[in-house]
Amino acid sequence: MKLTLSVIKADIGGYVGHSASHPKILDKAQECLKAAKKDGLLIDFHVTNCGDDVQLIMTHKKGEDSEAIHKLAWDTFVEGTKLAKKLRLHGAGQDLLSDAFSGNVKAMGPGVAEMEIEERQAETVIIFMADKTSAGAWNMPLYKMFADPFNTIGLVIAGNMHGGFSFELHDVKEHKKITFNAPEEIYDMLVFMGAPGRYAVKAVYHRGTGEVASVSSTQRLSKMAGRYVGKDDPVCIVRSQGNFPAVGEILEPFTMPALVEGWMRGSHHGPLMPVAQPQANPSRFDGPPRVISYGFQLADGKLVGPRDMFDDPAFDEPRRWANQAAEYLRRHGPFEPHRLPLEEMEYTTMPQVMKKLEKRFVNL
Ligand code: 13P
Ligand code: 13P
Ligand code: MG
Ligand code: MG
């Protein structure tokens, strides 16, 4: 059975500040998607939040980039925004860059990760959702899952993964894409993948079967709006078991709280902390950045789950490590490399300050 799994997310208002989502906003989204399921547009859905970002996890038969599905997500976010304005939530409608829907939410603010798949006998999927970070945050984890045998032993000992995976990278500045084959092209690939502010992994494919293994949202809000409107707080879908890495191989990269862009005012580097969903309420210096992971088994499109995958004491040490890294970085205050490099700051509120001081710069 051909089935589409769509994860569409937006920050439509923070409660309190940028730290979390208001329960009434989640209830509203639940209500909207419930009606769409009753109407037969959706097979199933799950609504959750990572910090101030609301994720709509949906299954349907409309394929990728379906106008009906995107409109449903857009309308849901618009309804949520109305409520957010009424509750005077912080940054109500933050990620909705347009006043009217124009066919596809991709260029309109919300983040989108969608895959059309042939549902397997046991279709295991893991959905990662992050807050206080940015497109590109999945680069290192995806590399480890699908190209690093020190992370994924299946690449070595499982015959059905031994042929490797291909990675589709998007240049978020020049709007170009390129595909690399792992393992033989990893040195070329890492030149780009190792610069996640510019090149983000959009998709991963099984090289033997061509099946999609993973898709991410790669929207860069500031690049679309031309100004700082908050970070992109991405989502990522990964298929598991069979031809794909085992669940534990997919979660393993997050034991290393890698430094990502985001945190306070979207202008800092900070460690990506893996947490259970109830802990995804970034407060210290509006962070540190969070990632949650929900596991599902799909059954004729029904979302059996979620299982909150980072709700495991085995991730206590990575969390402690993330807190130590956060503490160390915070001591740098307004200095790089805690603060983002100047070229990245151009997409924040910094240009306003620069403009004010422009005339005071004199030639040496
Ligand atoms: P079980 O023996 O618990 O089914 O685990 C199999 C496995 O491959 C775990 O990675
Ligand atoms: P969000 O991108 O999660 O809205 O955070 C913005 C911010 O400025 C946090 O300090
Ligand atoms: Mg926000
Ligand atoms: Mg956010």
mmCIF file of C-alpha atoms and ligand atoms in Angstrom:
data_model
loop_
_atom_site.group_PDB
_atom_site.id
_atom_site.type_symbol
_atom_site.label_atom_id
_atom_site.label_comp_id
_atom_site.label_asym_id
_atom_site.label_seq_id
_atom_site.Cartn_x
_atom_site.Cartn_y
_atom_site.Cartn_z
ATOM 1 C CA MET A 1 0.000 0.000 0.000
ATOM 2 C CA LYS A 2 1.357 3.444 -0.991
ATOM 3 C CA LEU A 3 1.231 5.721 1.973
ATOM 4 C CA THR A 4 2.494 9.209 2.743
ATOM 5 C CA LEU A 5 3.862 10.252 6.101
ATOM 6 C CA SER A 6 3.894 14.044 6.443
ATOM 7 C CA VAL A 7 5.388 15.950 9.336
ATOM 8 C CA ILE A 8 4.608 19.665 9.102
ATOM 9 C CA LYS A 9 5.593 22.038 11.891
ATOM 10 C CA ALA A 10 5.473 25.675 12.859
ATOM 11 C CA ASP A 11 6.030 27.957 15.808
ATOM 12 C CA ILE A 12 2.719 29.769 16.115
ATOM 13 C CA GLY A 13 3.302 31.221 19.564
ATOM 14 C CA GLY A 14 5.397 30.528 22.639
ATOM 15 C CA TYR A 15 4.232 29.851 26.202
ATOM 16 C CA VAL A 16 6.020 31.349 28.178
ATOM 17 C CA GLY A 17 8.390 33.366 25.963
ATOM 18 C CA HIS A 18 9.869 30.864 23.488
ATOM 19 C CA SER A 19 9.985 27.987 26.016
ATOM 20 C CA ALA A 20 6.968 25.811 25.169
ATOM 21 C CA SER A 21 3.541 25.557 23.538
ATOM 22 C CA HIS A 22 0.263 26.276 25.300
ATOM 23 C CA PRO A 23 -1.907 23.166 25.873
ATOM 24 C CA LYS A 24 -4.906 24.947 24.308
ATOM 25 C CA ILE A 25 -2.935 25.426 21.059
ATOM 26 C CA LEU A 26 -2.226 21.709 20.947
ATOM 27 C CA ASP A 27 -5.906 20.968 21.672
ATOM 28 C CA LYS A 28 -6.902 23.238 18.797
ATOM 29 C CA ALA A 29 -4.548 21.433 16.390
ATOM 30 C CA GLN A 30 -5.900 18.109 17.648
ATOM 31 C CA GLU A 31 -9.445 19.313 16.918
ATOM 32 C CA CYS A 32 -8.571 20.433 13.354
ATOM 33 C CA LEU A 33 -6.842 17.174 12.445
ATOM 34 C CA LYS A 34 -9.553 15.079 14.061
ATOM 35 C CA ALA A 35 -12.081 16.702 11.745
ATOM 36 C CA ALA A 36 -9.819 15.975 8.734
ATOM 37 C CA LYS A 37 -9.566 12.334 9.786
ATOM 38 C CA LYS A 38 -13.348 12.132 10.092
ATOM 39 C CA ASP A 39 -13.640 13.596 6.574
ATOM 40 C CA GLY A 40 -11.324 10.878 5.275
ATOM 41 C CA LEU A 41 -8.464 13.226 4.269
ATOM 42 C CA LEU A 42 -6.155 11.770 6.921
ATOM 43 C CA ILE A 43 -5.750 8.111 7.806
ATOM 44 C CA ASP A 44 -4.285 9.010 11.172
ATOM 45 C CA PHE A 45 -2.442 11.792 12.971
ATOM 46 C CA HIS A 46 -0.563 12.739 16.104
ATOM 47 C CA VAL A 47 -0.019 16.261 17.440
ATOM 48 C CA THR A 48 2.911 17.127 19.659
ATOM 49 C CA ASN A 49 5.322 19.921 20.457
ATOM 50 C CA CYS A 50 9.023 20.353 20.955
ATOM 51 C CA GLY A 51 9.378 23.591 22.890
ATOM 52 C CA ASP A 52 7.489 26.355 21.093
ATOM 53 C CA ASP A 53 7.172 24.340 17.871
ATOM 54 C CA VAL A 54 3.985 22.414 17.093
ATOM 55 C CA GLN A 55 4.326 19.279 14.964
ATOM 56 C CA LEU A 56 1.515 17.751 12.949
ATOM 57 C CA ILE A 57 2.357 14.104 12.224
ATOM 58 C CA MET A 58 -0.049 12.851 9.564
ATOM 59 C CA THR A 59 -0.602 9.770 7.385
ATOM 60 C CA HIS A 60 -2.637 9.874 4.177
ATOM 61 C CA LYS A 61 -2.803 8.728 0.562
ATOM 62 C CA LYS A 62 -2.430 12.097 -1.163
ATOM 63 C CA GLY A 63 1.317 11.863 -1.868
ATOM 64 C CA GLU A 64 4.048 14.416 -1.164
ATOM 65 C CA ASP A 65 3.368 18.146 -1.687
ATOM 66 C CA SER A 66 -0.378 17.559 -1.660
ATOM 67 C CA GLU A 67 -2.236 20.847 -1.742
ATOM 68 C CA ALA A 68 -5.060 19.413 0.390
ATOM 69 C CA ILE A 69 -2.662 18.263 3.125
ATOM 70 C CA HIS A 70 -0.618 21.457 3.069
ATOM 71 C CA LYS A 71 -3.789 23.529 3.238
ATOM 72 C CA LEU A 72 -4.969 21.483 6.211
ATOM 73 C CA ALA A 73 -1.662 22.167 7.996
ATOM 74 C CA TRP A 74 -1.786 25.850 7.082
ATOM 75 C CA ASP A 75 -5.389 26.257 8.230
ATOM 76 C CA THR A 76 -4.536 24.446 11.463
ATOM 77 C CA PHE A 77 -1.652 26.833 12.122
ATOM 78 C CA VAL A 78 -3.856 29.830 11.273
ATOM 79 C CA GLU A 79 -6.498 28.614 13.758
ATOM 80 C CA GLY A 80 -3.753 28.108 16.358
ATOM 81 C CA THR A 81 -2.414 31.592 15.686
ATOM 82 C CA LYS A 82 -5.843 33.131 16.279
ATOM 83 C CA LEU A 83 -5.948 31.438 19.661
ATOM 84 C CA ALA A 84 -2.310 32.388 20.373
ATOM 85 C CA LYS A 85 -3.192 36.030 19.728
ATOM 86 C CA LYS A 86 -6.156 35.770 22.058
ATOM 87 C CA LEU A 87 -3.952 34.298 24.796
ATOM 88 C CA ARG A 88 -1.324 36.969 23.957
ATOM 89 C CA LEU A 89 1.274 34.254 23.568
ATOM 90 C CA HIS A 90 4.785 35.303 22.634
ATOM 91 C CA GLY A 91 5.452 35.622 18.900
ATOM 92 C CA ALA A 92 1.934 34.536 17.885
ATOM 93 C CA GLY A 93 2.073 33.353 14.277
ATOM 94 C CA GLN A 94 5.895 33.600 14.313
ATOM 95 C CA ASP A 95 6.509 31.138 11.475
ATOM 96 C CA LEU A 96 3.603 32.119 9.206
ATOM 97 C CA LEU A 97 5.365 34.416 6.758
ATOM 98 C CA SER A 98 2.362 35.016 4.553
ATOM 99 C CA ASP A 99 -1.237 36.144 4.993
ATOM 100 C CA ALA A 100 -2.778 33.696 2.579
ATOM 101 C CA PHE A 101 -2.170 30.084 1.576
ATOM 102 C CA SER A 102 -0.673 29.629 -1.885
ATOM 103 C CA GLY A 103 -0.730 25.910 -2.620
ATOM 104 C CA ASN A 104 2.268 24.610 -0.649
ATOM 105 C CA VAL A 105 3.413 25.583 2.849
ATOM 106 C CA LYS A 106 7.113 25.016 2.078
ATOM 107 C CA ALA A 107 7.966 28.575 1.115
ATOM 108 C CA MET A 108 5.559 30.069 3.625
ATOM 109 C CA GLY A 109 7.350 29.434 6.922
ATOM 110 C CA PRO A 110 6.350 26.009 8.240
ATOM 111 C CA GLY A 111 8.917 23.178 8.084
ATOM 112 C CA VAL A 112 8.027 20.106 6.028
ATOM 113 C CA ALA A 113 9.345 16.526 5.933
ATOM 114 C CA GLU A 114 7.311 14.079 3.856
ATOM 115 C CA MET A 115 7.880 10.622 2.417
ATOM 116 C CA GLU A 116 5.686 8.480 0.204
ATOM 117 C CA ILE A 117 6.442 4.840 0.951
ATOM 118 C CA GLU A 118 5.291 1.317 0.316
ATOM 119 C CA GLU A 119 4.375 0.292 3.858
ATOM 120 C CA ARG A 120 6.381 -2.758 4.926
ATOM 121 C CA GLN A 121 5.042 -5.673 6.962
ATOM 122 C CA ALA A 122 6.550 -3.937 10.015
ATOM 123 C CA GLU A 123 7.080 -0.265 9.185
ATOM 124 C CA THR A 124 9.170 1.163 12.003
ATOM 125 C CA VAL A 125 9.726 4.922 11.839
ATOM 126 C CA ILE A 126 11.448 7.374 14.163
ATOM 127 C CA ILE A 127 10.561 11.061 13.991
ATOM 128 C CA PHE A 128 13.057 13.576 15.371
ATOM 129 C CA MET A 129 11.871 17.065 16.282
ATOM 130 C CA ALA A 130 14.088 19.883 17.520
ATOM 131 C CA ASP A 131 13.800 23.321 19.074
ATOM 132 C CA LYS A 132 16.283 26.204 19.337
ATOM 133 C CA THR A 133 18.298 25.000 16.397
ATOM 134 C CA SER A 134 18.199 25.056 12.651
ATOM 135 C CA ALA A 135 18.147 23.109 9.371
ATOM 136 C CA GLY A 136 21.467 21.267 9.172
ATOM 137 C CA ALA A 137 21.268 20.014 12.759
ATOM 138 C CA TRP A 138 20.589 16.510 11.383
ATOM 139 C CA ASN A 139 23.746 16.384 9.258
ATOM 140 C CA MET A 140 26.031 14.777 11.808
ATOM 141 C CA PRO A 141 23.432 12.348 13.213
ATOM 142 C CA LEU A 142 22.407 11.252 9.686
ATOM 143 C CA TYR A 143 26.029 10.777 8.686
ATOM 144 C CA LYS A 144 26.598 8.559 11.709
ATOM 145 C CA MET A 145 23.398 6.538 11.175
ATOM 146 C CA PHE A 146 23.895 5.856 7.470
ATOM 147 C CA ALA A 147 27.645 6.125 6.821
ATOM 148 C CA ASP A 148 29.619 5.498 10.022
ATOM 149 C CA PRO A 149 30.321 1.858 10.933
ATOM 150 C CA PHE A 150 31.469 2.937 14.397
ATOM 151 C CA ASN A 151 27.856 3.981 14.969
ATOM 152 C CA THR A 152 25.947 1.527 12.774
ATOM 153 C CA ILE A 153 27.377 -1.964 12.935
ATOM 154 C CA GLY A 154 24.684 -3.024 10.454
ATOM 155 C CA LEU A 155 26.696 -1.339 7.685
ATOM 156 C CA VAL A 156 29.361 -3.966 8.368
ATOM 157 C CA ILE A 157 27.499 -7.121 9.370
ATOM 158 C CA ALA A 158 24.061 -6.841 7.703
ATOM 159 C CA GLY A 159 24.130 -7.916 4.056
ATOM 160 C CA ASN A 160 21.110 -5.728 3.170
ATOM 161 C CA MET A 161 22.894 -2.522 4.280
ATOM 162 C CA HIS A 162 26.406 -3.383 3.148
ATOM 163 C CA GLY A 163 25.910 -1.601 -0.221
ATOM 164 C CA GLY A 164 25.583 1.752 1.529
ATOM 165 C CA PHE A 165 23.289 4.748 1.286
ATOM 166 C CA SER A 166 23.161 7.891 -0.854
ATOM 167 C CA PHE A 167 22.768 11.372 0.611
ATOM 168 C CA GLU A 168 20.947 14.269 -1.045
ATOM 169 C CA LEU A 169 22.395 17.579 0.170
ATOM 170 C CA HIS A 170 20.714 20.942 -0.347
ATOM 171 C CA ASP A 171 22.648 24.172 -0.584
ATOM 172 C CA VAL A 172 20.243 26.370 1.374
ATOM 173 C CA LYS A 173 21.853 29.590 0.122
ATOM 174 C CA GLU A 174 22.230 28.905 -3.617
ATOM 175 C CA HIS A 175 19.186 26.587 -3.812
ATOM 176 C CA LYS A 176 21.095 23.742 -5.474
ATOM 177 C CA LYS A 177 21.280 20.053 -4.659
ATOM 178 C CA ILE A 178 23.842 17.289 -5.030
ATOM 179 C CA THR A 179 23.799 13.560 -4.266
ATOM 180 C CA PHE A 180 26.745 11.601 -2.834
ATOM 181 C CA ASN A 181 27.217 7.860 -2.520
ATOM 182 C CA ALA A 182 28.488 6.477 0.775
ATOM 183 C CA PRO A 183 30.855 4.874 1.527
ATOM 184 C CA GLU A 184 33.036 5.593 -1.526
ATOM 185 C CA GLU A 185 32.409 9.367 -1.689
ATOM 186 C CA ILE A 186 32.427 10.227 2.012
ATOM 187 C CA TYR A 187 35.527 12.426 1.825
ATOM 188 C CA ASP A 188 33.974 14.587 -0.911
ATOM 189 C CA MET A 189 30.638 14.534 0.881
ATOM 190 C CA LEU A 190 32.021 15.680 4.240
ATOM 191 C CA VAL A 191 33.481 18.830 2.677
ATOM 192 C CA PHE A 192 29.875 20.013 2.339
ATOM 193 C CA MET A 193 27.989 18.056 4.983
ATOM 194 C CA GLY A 194 30.428 19.324 7.606
ATOM 195 C CA ALA A 195 29.177 22.880 6.909
ATOM 196 C CA PRO A 196 25.588 22.457 8.126
ATOM 197 C CA GLY A 197 24.808 26.200 8.079
ATOM 198 C CA ARG A 198 25.021 26.059 4.304
ATOM 199 C CA TYR A 199 24.463 22.427 3.267
ATOM 200 C CA ALA A 200 21.674 20.387 4.836
ATOM 201 C CA VAL A 201 20.914 16.707 4.243
ATOM 202 C CA LYS A 202 17.452 16.634 2.677
ATOM 203 C CA ALA A 203 17.115 12.885 2.112
ATOM 204 C CA VAL A 204 18.891 9.561 2.396
ATOM 205 C CA TYR A 205 18.230 6.575 0.091
ATOM 206 C CA HIS A 206 19.052 2.866 0.212
ATOM 207 C CA ARG A 207 21.399 2.327 -2.715
ATOM 208 C CA GLY A 208 20.349 -1.235 -3.431
ATOM 209 C CA THR A 209 16.597 -0.681 -3.609
ATOM 210 C CA GLY A 210 16.362 3.095 -4.068
ATOM 211 C CA GLU A 211 13.946 3.222 -1.129
ATOM 212 C CA VAL A 212 13.809 6.462 0.832
ATOM 213 C CA ALA A 213 15.401 6.013 4.263
ATOM 214 C CA SER A 214 15.136 9.517 5.691
ATOM 215 C CA VAL A 215 13.794 12.990 4.906
ATOM 216 C CA SER A 216 14.338 16.273 6.754
ATOM 217 C CA SER A 217 12.876 19.742 6.685
ATOM 218 C CA THR A 218 15.475 22.144 5.286
ATOM 219 C CA GLN A 219 13.565 25.427 5.296
ATOM 220 C CA ARG A 220 15.698 28.406 6.371
ATOM 221 C CA LEU A 221 13.278 30.982 7.733
ATOM 222 C CA SER A 222 15.650 33.936 7.807
ATOM 223 C CA LYS A 223 16.623 33.273 4.177
ATOM 224 C CA MET A 224 12.952 33.364 3.186
ATOM 225 C CA ALA A 225 11.928 36.364 5.241
ATOM 226 C CA GLY A 226 15.184 38.288 4.675
ATOM 227 C CA ARG A 227 15.305 39.060 8.381
ATOM 228 C CA TYR A 228 15.393 37.280 11.720
ATOM 229 C CA VAL A 229 12.064 35.655 12.520
ATOM 230 C CA GLY A 230 13.210 32.805 14.767
ATOM 231 C CA LYS A 231 15.086 29.624 13.949
ATOM 232 C CA ASP A 232 13.860 26.883 11.659
ATOM 233 C CA ASP A 233 13.651 24.216 14.345
ATOM 234 C CA PRO A 234 13.713 21.231 11.973
ATOM 235 C CA VAL A 235 12.113 17.782 11.890
ATOM 236 C CA CYS A 236 13.429 14.539 10.418
ATOM 237 C CA ILE A 237 11.818 11.174 9.612
ATOM 238 C CA VAL A 238 13.940 8.012 9.637
ATOM 239 C CA ARG A 239 12.782 4.519 8.633
ATOM 240 C CA SER A 240 14.151 1.686 10.727
ATOM 241 C CA GLN A 241 14.860 -2.055 10.721
ATOM 242 C CA GLY A 242 15.044 -4.343 7.696
ATOM 243 C CA ASN A 243 17.028 -2.519 4.988
ATOM 244 C CA PHE A 244 17.515 0.419 7.333
ATOM 245 C CA PRO A 245 19.445 0.894 10.591
ATOM 246 C CA ALA A 246 18.030 -0.672 13.754
ATOM 247 C CA VAL A 247 16.246 1.638 16.208
ATOM 248 C CA GLY A 248 19.273 1.681 18.505
ATOM 249 C CA GLU A 249 21.565 2.574 15.608
ATOM 250 C CA ILE A 250 19.283 5.494 14.753
ATOM 251 C CA LEU A 251 19.244 6.838 18.314
ATOM 252 C CA GLU A 252 22.953 6.277 19.009
ATOM 253 C CA PRO A 253 24.271 9.480 17.293
ATOM 254 C CA PHE A 254 22.365 11.579 19.860
ATOM 255 C CA THR A 255 24.535 10.241 22.701
ATOM 256 C CA MET A 256 26.955 12.932 21.511
ATOM 257 C CA PRO A 257 25.314 16.337 22.123
ATOM 258 C CA ALA A 258 26.783 17.937 18.994
ATOM 259 C CA LEU A 259 27.068 21.715 18.755
ATOM 260 C CA VAL A 260 24.324 23.268 16.624
ATOM 261 C CA GLU A 261 23.238 26.786 15.665
ATOM 262 C CA GLY A 262 20.364 28.289 17.598
ATOM 263 C CA TRP A 263 19.792 28.824 21.317
ATOM 264 C CA MET A 264 19.284 32.400 22.543
ATOM 265 C CA ARG A 265 17.956 34.692 19.783
ATOM 266 C CA GLY A 266 18.972 32.048 17.267
ATOM 267 C CA SER A 267 22.457 33.524 17.500
ATOM 268 C CA HIS A 268 24.548 30.995 19.399
ATOM 269 C CA HIS A 269 26.162 27.595 19.225
ATOM 270 C CA GLY A 270 24.917 25.138 21.802
ATOM 271 C CA PRO A 271 24.787 21.390 22.459
ATOM 272 C CA LEU A 272 21.773 19.481 21.109
ATOM 273 C CA MET A 273 20.313 17.790 24.184
ATOM 274 C CA PRO A 274 18.255 14.596 23.664
ATOM 275 C CA VAL A 275 15.238 14.648 25.986
ATOM 276 C CA ALA A 276 11.889 12.979 26.617
ATOM 277 C CA GLN A 277 9.031 15.083 25.237
ATOM 278 C CA PRO A 278 7.914 16.488 28.628
ATOM 279 C CA GLN A 279 11.471 17.834 29.081
ATOM 280 C CA ALA A 280 11.471 19.716 25.779
ATOM 281 C CA ASN A 281 10.858 23.131 27.348
ATOM 282 C CA PRO A 282 14.093 25.056 26.765
ATOM 283 C CA SER A 283 14.466 27.671 29.489
ATOM 284 C CA ARG A 284 18.156 28.215 30.354
ATOM 285 C CA PHE A 285 19.251 31.106 28.115
ATOM 286 C CA ASP A 286 16.256 29.918 26.045
ATOM 287 C CA GLY A 287 17.935 26.549 25.645
ATOM 288 C CA PRO A 288 20.062 24.614 25.383
ATOM 289 C CA PRO A 289 18.742 23.248 22.058
ATOM 290 C CA ARG A 290 16.507 20.159 22.382
ATOM 291 C CA VAL A 291 15.744 17.122 20.318
ATOM 292 C CA ILE A 292 12.930 14.647 20.960
ATOM 293 C CA SER A 293 12.294 11.379 19.145
ATOM 294 C CA TYR A 294 8.995 9.590 18.681
ATOM 295 C CA GLY A 295 8.882 6.007 17.461
ATOM 296 C CA PHE A 296 5.873 4.568 15.638
ATOM 297 C CA GLN A 297 4.922 1.298 13.979
ATOM 298 C CA LEU A 298 2.680 1.984 10.985
ATOM 299 C CA ALA A 299 -0.236 -0.399 10.446
ATOM 300 C CA ASP A 300 -2.164 0.351 7.240
ATOM 301 C CA GLY A 301 -1.320 3.982 7.846
ATOM 302 C CA LYS A 302 -2.387 3.934 11.486
ATOM 303 C CA LEU A 303 0.225 5.477 13.776
ATOM 304 C CA VAL A 304 0.794 2.859 16.452
ATOM 305 C CA GLY A 305 2.546 4.901 19.118
ATOM 306 C CA PRO A 306 4.249 7.137 19.919
ATOM 307 C CA ARG A 307 6.996 5.687 22.044
ATOM 308 C CA ASP A 308 9.061 8.488 23.530
ATOM 309 C CA MET A 309 12.475 7.089 22.569
ATOM 310 C CA PHE A 310 14.759 9.379 24.613
ATOM 311 C CA ASP A 311 12.760 8.569 27.751
ATOM 312 C CA ASP A 312 15.560 6.226 28.782
ATOM 313 C CA PRO A 313 18.121 6.628 31.591
ATOM 314 C CA ALA A 314 20.752 5.534 29.056
ATOM 315 C CA PHE A 315 20.486 9.118 27.759
ATOM 316 C CA ASP A 316 21.103 10.658 31.215
ATOM 317 C CA GLU A 317 24.847 10.864 30.595
ATOM 318 C CA PRO A 318 24.482 12.607 27.192
ATOM 319 C CA ARG A 319 22.116 15.067 28.909
ATOM 320 C CA ARG A 320 24.642 15.689 31.691
ATOM 321 C CA TRP A 321 27.356 16.105 29.092
ATOM 322 C CA ALA A 322 25.156 18.586 27.207
ATOM 323 C CA ASN A 323 24.676 20.587 30.415
ATOM 324 C CA GLN A 324 28.426 20.672 30.993
ATOM 325 C CA ALA A 325 29.040 21.846 27.420
ATOM 326 C CA ALA A 326 26.286 24.442 27.862
ATOM 327 C CA GLU A 327 27.937 25.736 31.020
ATOM 328 C CA TYR A 328 31.347 25.936 29.343
ATOM 329 C CA LEU A 329 29.961 27.752 26.297
ATOM 330 C CA ARG A 330 27.898 30.180 28.357
ATOM 331 C CA ARG A 331 31.065 31.438 30.050
ATOM 332 C CA HIS A 332 32.012 32.921 26.657
ATOM 333 C CA GLY A 333 29.083 35.335 26.906
ATOM 334 C CA PRO A 334 28.902 37.509 23.779
ATOM 335 C CA PHE A 335 32.138 36.114 22.325
ATOM 336 C CA GLU A 336 32.524 33.727 19.400
ATOM 337 C CA PRO A 337 32.422 30.799 18.998
ATOM 338 C CA HIS A 338 29.514 30.737 21.495
ATOM 339 C CA ARG A 339 27.986 33.616 19.545
ATOM 340 C CA LEU A 340 27.593 32.750 15.855
ATOM 341 C CA PRO A 341 30.200 34.072 13.403
ATOM 342 C CA LEU A 342 29.560 37.492 11.878
ATOM 343 C CA GLU A 343 28.271 36.256 8.519
ATOM 344 C CA GLU A 344 25.534 34.275 10.282
ATOM 345 C CA MET A 345 24.675 37.256 12.466
ATOM 346 C CA GLU A 346 23.664 39.128 9.317
ATOM 347 C CA TYR A 347 20.445 37.155 9.449
ATOM 348 C CA THR A 348 19.681 38.239 12.998
ATOM 349 C CA THR A 349 18.807 41.604 14.500
ATOM 350 C CA MET A 350 22.486 42.635 14.466
ATOM 351 C CA PRO A 351 22.380 44.585 11.135
ATOM 352 C CA GLN A 352 20.218 47.216 12.875
ATOM 353 C CA VAL A 353 23.032 47.874 15.365
ATOM 354 C CA MET A 354 25.620 47.937 12.572
ATOM 355 C CA LYS A 355 23.569 50.458 10.647
ATOM 356 C CA LYS A 356 23.410 52.809 13.590
ATOM 357 C CA LEU A 357 27.223 52.764 13.932
ATOM 358 C CA GLU A 358 27.991 52.875 10.214
ATOM 359 C CA LYS A 359 28.988 56.560 10.151
ATOM 360 C CA ARG A 360 31.357 56.245 13.085
ATOM 361 C CA PHE A 361 33.677 53.906 11.206
ATOM 362 C CA VAL A 362 36.584 55.883 9.743
ATOM 363 C CA ASN A 363 39.275 54.620 7.396
ATOM 364 C CA LEU A 364 42.548 53.524 9.006
HETATM 365 P P1 13P B 1 15.984 -9.189 20.197
HETATM 366 O O1 13P B 1 16.803 -10.467 20.299
HETATM 367 O O2 13P B 1 15.647 -8.567 21.552
HETATM 368 O O3 13P B 1 14.805 -9.335 19.262
HETATM 369 O O4 13P B 1 16.967 -8.080 19.489
HETATM 370 C C1 13P B 1 17.431 -8.288 18.195
HETATM 371 C C2 13P B 1 18.327 -7.200 17.716
HETATM 372 O O5 13P B 1 18.816 -7.297 16.620
HETATM 373 C C3 13P B 1 18.616 -5.993 18.560
HETATM 374 O O6 13P B 1 19.453 -5.085 17.890
HETATM 375 P P1 13P B 2 12.478 30.006 18.397
HETATM 376 O O1 13P B 2 13.160 29.966 17.044
HETATM 377 O O2 13P B 2 12.331 28.649 18.996
HETATM 378 O O3 13P B 2 11.180 30.761 18.312
HETATM 379 O O4 13P B 2 13.442 30.797 19.405
HETATM 380 C C1 13P B 2 13.717 32.106 19.081
HETATM 381 C C2 13P B 2 14.553 32.824 20.077
HETATM 382 O O5 13P B 2 14.868 33.976 19.826
HETATM 383 C C3 13P B 2 14.983 32.163 21.322
HETATM 384 O O6 13P B 2 15.738 33.034 22.138
HETATM 385 MG MG MG B 3 9.448 31.037 19.113
HETATM 386 MG MG MG B 4 11.213 27.067 18.306
#
